[in-house]
Amino acid sequence: TLVLDIGAYMQNAHEDVEIIITHEMAHVILHDFESVNGAARIPPWFDEGLAQSATREGHKRVQTDIWALHYTHAPLLLCDLDGPVDEFANGPSTLNSGCYPEYFLAVQRLRQLGGPHTFRTVITRLRDGEDMGQIVQLLTGLEWPAFKQEVEAYAGKVFSGSKPVP
């Protein structure tokens, strides 16, 4: 079930309701697979990164953070892909929604390394109970710690401007 608080939307009319609905529906569809017996838990980084990939939201968040980093000269603080998503775990961020831009980049990097059927493979194998580390290794040839390092290096290059924003 997806509920849209129209009152909150009216107070924040600058929000693009189509992006919000598309993002949240991506979560709903993805989490339908979790209800299958034996399905593996969907990692938060993949859940949020994939939802942002359903729209231009992730691209825009990364661009906003690039601008903020260059404007404020703030260091890039990367999030742990194994960690929780919320600000209680990561602290309030002066950048755009904490870890979301990095999660978007992690999903994009996974797709770049894994090929055109990456999302279908991940969702199917999670549904079948496989661990995300195994799936990442299957798709990329990298063990989980090496993939996390790859994502950090890739995110650093995107945020520095040496790689384009996907």
Coordinates of C-alpha atoms in Angstrom, one line a residue:
T1 CA 0.0 0.0 0.0
L2 CA 1.2 3.4 -0.9
V3 CA -0.3 6.4 0.9
L4 CA 0.4 10.0 -0.2
D5 CA -0.2 12.6 2.4
I6 CA -1.7 15.3 0.1
G7 CA -1.5 17.9 2.9
A8 CA 2.2 17.4 3.2
Y9 CA 2.5 17.6 -0.5
M10 CA 0.5 20.8 -0.7
Q11 CA 2.9 22.3 1.9
N12 CA 5.9 21.2 -0.3
A13 CA 4.5 21.9 -3.7
H14 CA 8.1 22.0 -5.1
E15 CA 8.3 18.2 -4.6
D16 CA 7.7 16.3 -7.8
V17 CA 5.0 13.9 -6.8
E18 CA 5.6 11.7 -9.9
I19 CA 9.2 11.1 -8.7
I20 CA 8.0 10.3 -5.2
I21 CA 5.4 7.8 -6.4
T22 CA 7.8 6.1 -8.8
H23 CA 10.5 5.9 -6.1
E24 CA 8.1 4.5 -3.5
M25 CA 6.5 2.1 -6.0
A26 CA 10.0 0.7 -6.8
H27 CA 10.3 -0.1 -3.1
V28 CA 6.9 -1.8 -3.1
I29 CA 7.7 -3.9 -6.1
L30 CA 11.1 -4.9 -4.8
H31 CA 9.8 -5.8 -1.4
D32 CA 7.1 -8.0 -2.9
F33 CA 10.0 -10.4 -3.5
E34 CA 10.9 -10.4 0.2
S35 CA 7.6 -12.0 1.0
V36 CA 8.5 -15.1 -1.0
N37 CA 9.5 -18.0 1.3
G38 CA 13.3 -18.3 1.6
A39 CA 13.9 -14.9 0.0
A40 CA 17.0 -13.0 1.2
R41 CA 16.8 -9.6 2.9
I42 CA 17.2 -6.8 0.4
P43 CA 20.2 -4.7 1.5
P44 CA 19.3 -1.0 2.2
W45 CA 21.9 0.3 -0.2
F46 CA 20.4 -1.7 -3.1
D47 CA 16.8 -0.9 -2.1
E48 CA 17.4 2.9 -2.0
G49 CA 19.9 2.9 -5.0
L50 CA 17.5 1.0 -7.2
A51 CA 14.5 3.2 -6.2
Q52 CA 16.5 6.2 -7.1
S53 CA 17.5 4.6 -10.4
A54 CA 13.9 4.3 -11.4
T55 CA 13.9 8.1 -11.9
R56 CA 16.5 10.8 -12.4
E57 CA 16.4 11.4 -8.7
G58 CA 19.8 9.7 -8.0
H59 CA 21.5 11.6 -10.8
K60 CA 20.1 14.9 -9.4
R61 CA 21.2 14.0 -5.8
V62 CA 24.7 13.3 -6.9
Q63 CA 24.9 16.5 -8.9
T64 CA 23.6 18.5 -5.9
D65 CA 26.3 16.9 -3.7
I66 CA 29.1 17.6 -6.2
W67 CA 28.0 21.2 -6.2
A68 CA 27.9 21.3 -2.4
L69 CA 31.3 19.6 -2.0
H70 CA 33.0 22.1 -4.4
Y71 CA 31.2 25.0 -2.9
T72 CA 31.8 24.2 0.8
H73 CA 35.1 22.4 0.3
A74 CA 33.6 19.7 2.6
P75 CA 35.4 16.3 2.4
L76 CA 33.5 13.4 0.8
L77 CA 32.2 11.2 3.6
L78 CA 31.3 7.8 2.2
C79 CA 28.8 5.5 3.9
D80 CA 29.3 1.8 4.7
L81 CA 27.2 -0.3 2.3
D82 CA 26.6 -2.7 5.2
G83 CA 25.3 0.0 7.5
P84 CA 21.8 1.3 8.0
V85 CA 20.4 4.1 5.9
D86 CA 18.9 6.5 8.4
E87 CA 20.4 9.6 9.9
F88 CA 20.3 8.1 13.4
A89 CA 23.1 5.8 12.3
N90 CA 24.9 8.2 10.0
G91 CA 24.1 11.5 11.6
P92 CA 22.4 14.4 10.0
S93 CA 24.0 15.4 6.7
T94 CA 24.7 18.8 5.3
L95 CA 24.7 17.1 1.9
N96 CA 21.8 15.6 0.1
S97 CA 20.1 12.9 2.3
G98 CA 23.2 11.4 3.7
C99 CA 24.0 8.1 2.0
Y100 CA 21.4 8.1 -0.8
P101 CA 23.8 9.5 -3.5
E102 CA 26.4 6.8 -2.7
Y103 CA 23.7 4.1 -2.8
F104 CA 22.6 5.3 -6.2
L105 CA 26.3 5.2 -7.4
A106 CA 26.7 1.7 -5.9
V107 CA 23.8 0.4 -7.8
Q108 CA 24.9 2.1 -11.0
R109 CA 28.5 0.7 -10.6
L110 CA 27.0 -2.8 -10.0
R111 CA 25.0 -2.4 -13.3
Q112 CA 28.1 -1.2 -15.1
L113 CA 30.2 -4.2 -14.0
G114 CA 27.4 -6.8 -14.2
G115 CA 25.9 -5.9 -17.5
P116 CA 22.4 -5.2 -18.9
H117 CA 20.6 -8.0 -16.9
T118 CA 22.1 -7.0 -13.5
F119 CA 18.8 -5.9 -11.9
R120 CA 16.9 -8.9 -13.0
T121 CA 19.7 -11.2 -11.8
V122 CA 19.9 -9.5 -8.4
I123 CA 16.2 -9.6 -7.8
T124 CA 15.7 -13.2 -8.9
R125 CA 18.6 -14.4 -6.9
L126 CA 17.6 -12.5 -3.8
R127 CA 14.1 -14.0 -4.2
D128 CA 15.7 -17.4 -4.3
G129 CA 17.5 -16.8 -1.0
E130 CA 21.0 -16.0 -2.2
D131 CA 23.2 -13.6 -0.2
M132 CA 24.0 -10.2 -1.8
G133 CA 27.7 -10.9 -1.5
Q134 CA 27.4 -14.0 -3.6
I135 CA 25.3 -12.2 -6.2
V136 CA 27.8 -9.4 -6.4
Q137 CA 30.7 -11.9 -6.9
L138 CA 28.7 -13.7 -9.6
L139 CA 28.0 -10.4 -11.5
T140 CA 31.3 -8.6 -11.0
G141 CA 33.9 -11.3 -10.1
L142 CA 34.7 -9.2 -7.0
E143 CA 34.3 -10.5 -3.5
W144 CA 32.1 -8.2 -1.3
P145 CA 34.9 -6.3 0.4
A146 CA 36.6 -5.6 -3.0
F147 CA 33.2 -4.5 -4.4
K148 CA 32.8 -2.0 -1.5
Q149 CA 36.2 -0.6 -2.2
E150 CA 35.4 -0.4 -5.9
V151 CA 32.2 1.6 -5.1
E152 CA 34.2 4.0 -2.8
A153 CA 36.8 4.6 -5.6
Y154 CA 34.1 5.0 -8.2
A155 CA 32.1 7.4 -6.0
G156 CA 35.2 9.4 -5.3
K157 CA 35.9 9.8 -9.0
V158 CA 32.3 10.8 -9.7
F159 CA 32.2 13.3 -6.9
S160 CA 35.6 14.8 -8.0
G161 CA 34.4 15.2 -11.6
S162 CA 36.8 12.7 -13.1
K163 CA 33.9 10.3 -14.0
P164 CA 30.6 11.5 -15.3
V165 CA 27.4 11.2 -13.2
P166 CA 25.5 8.2 -14.5

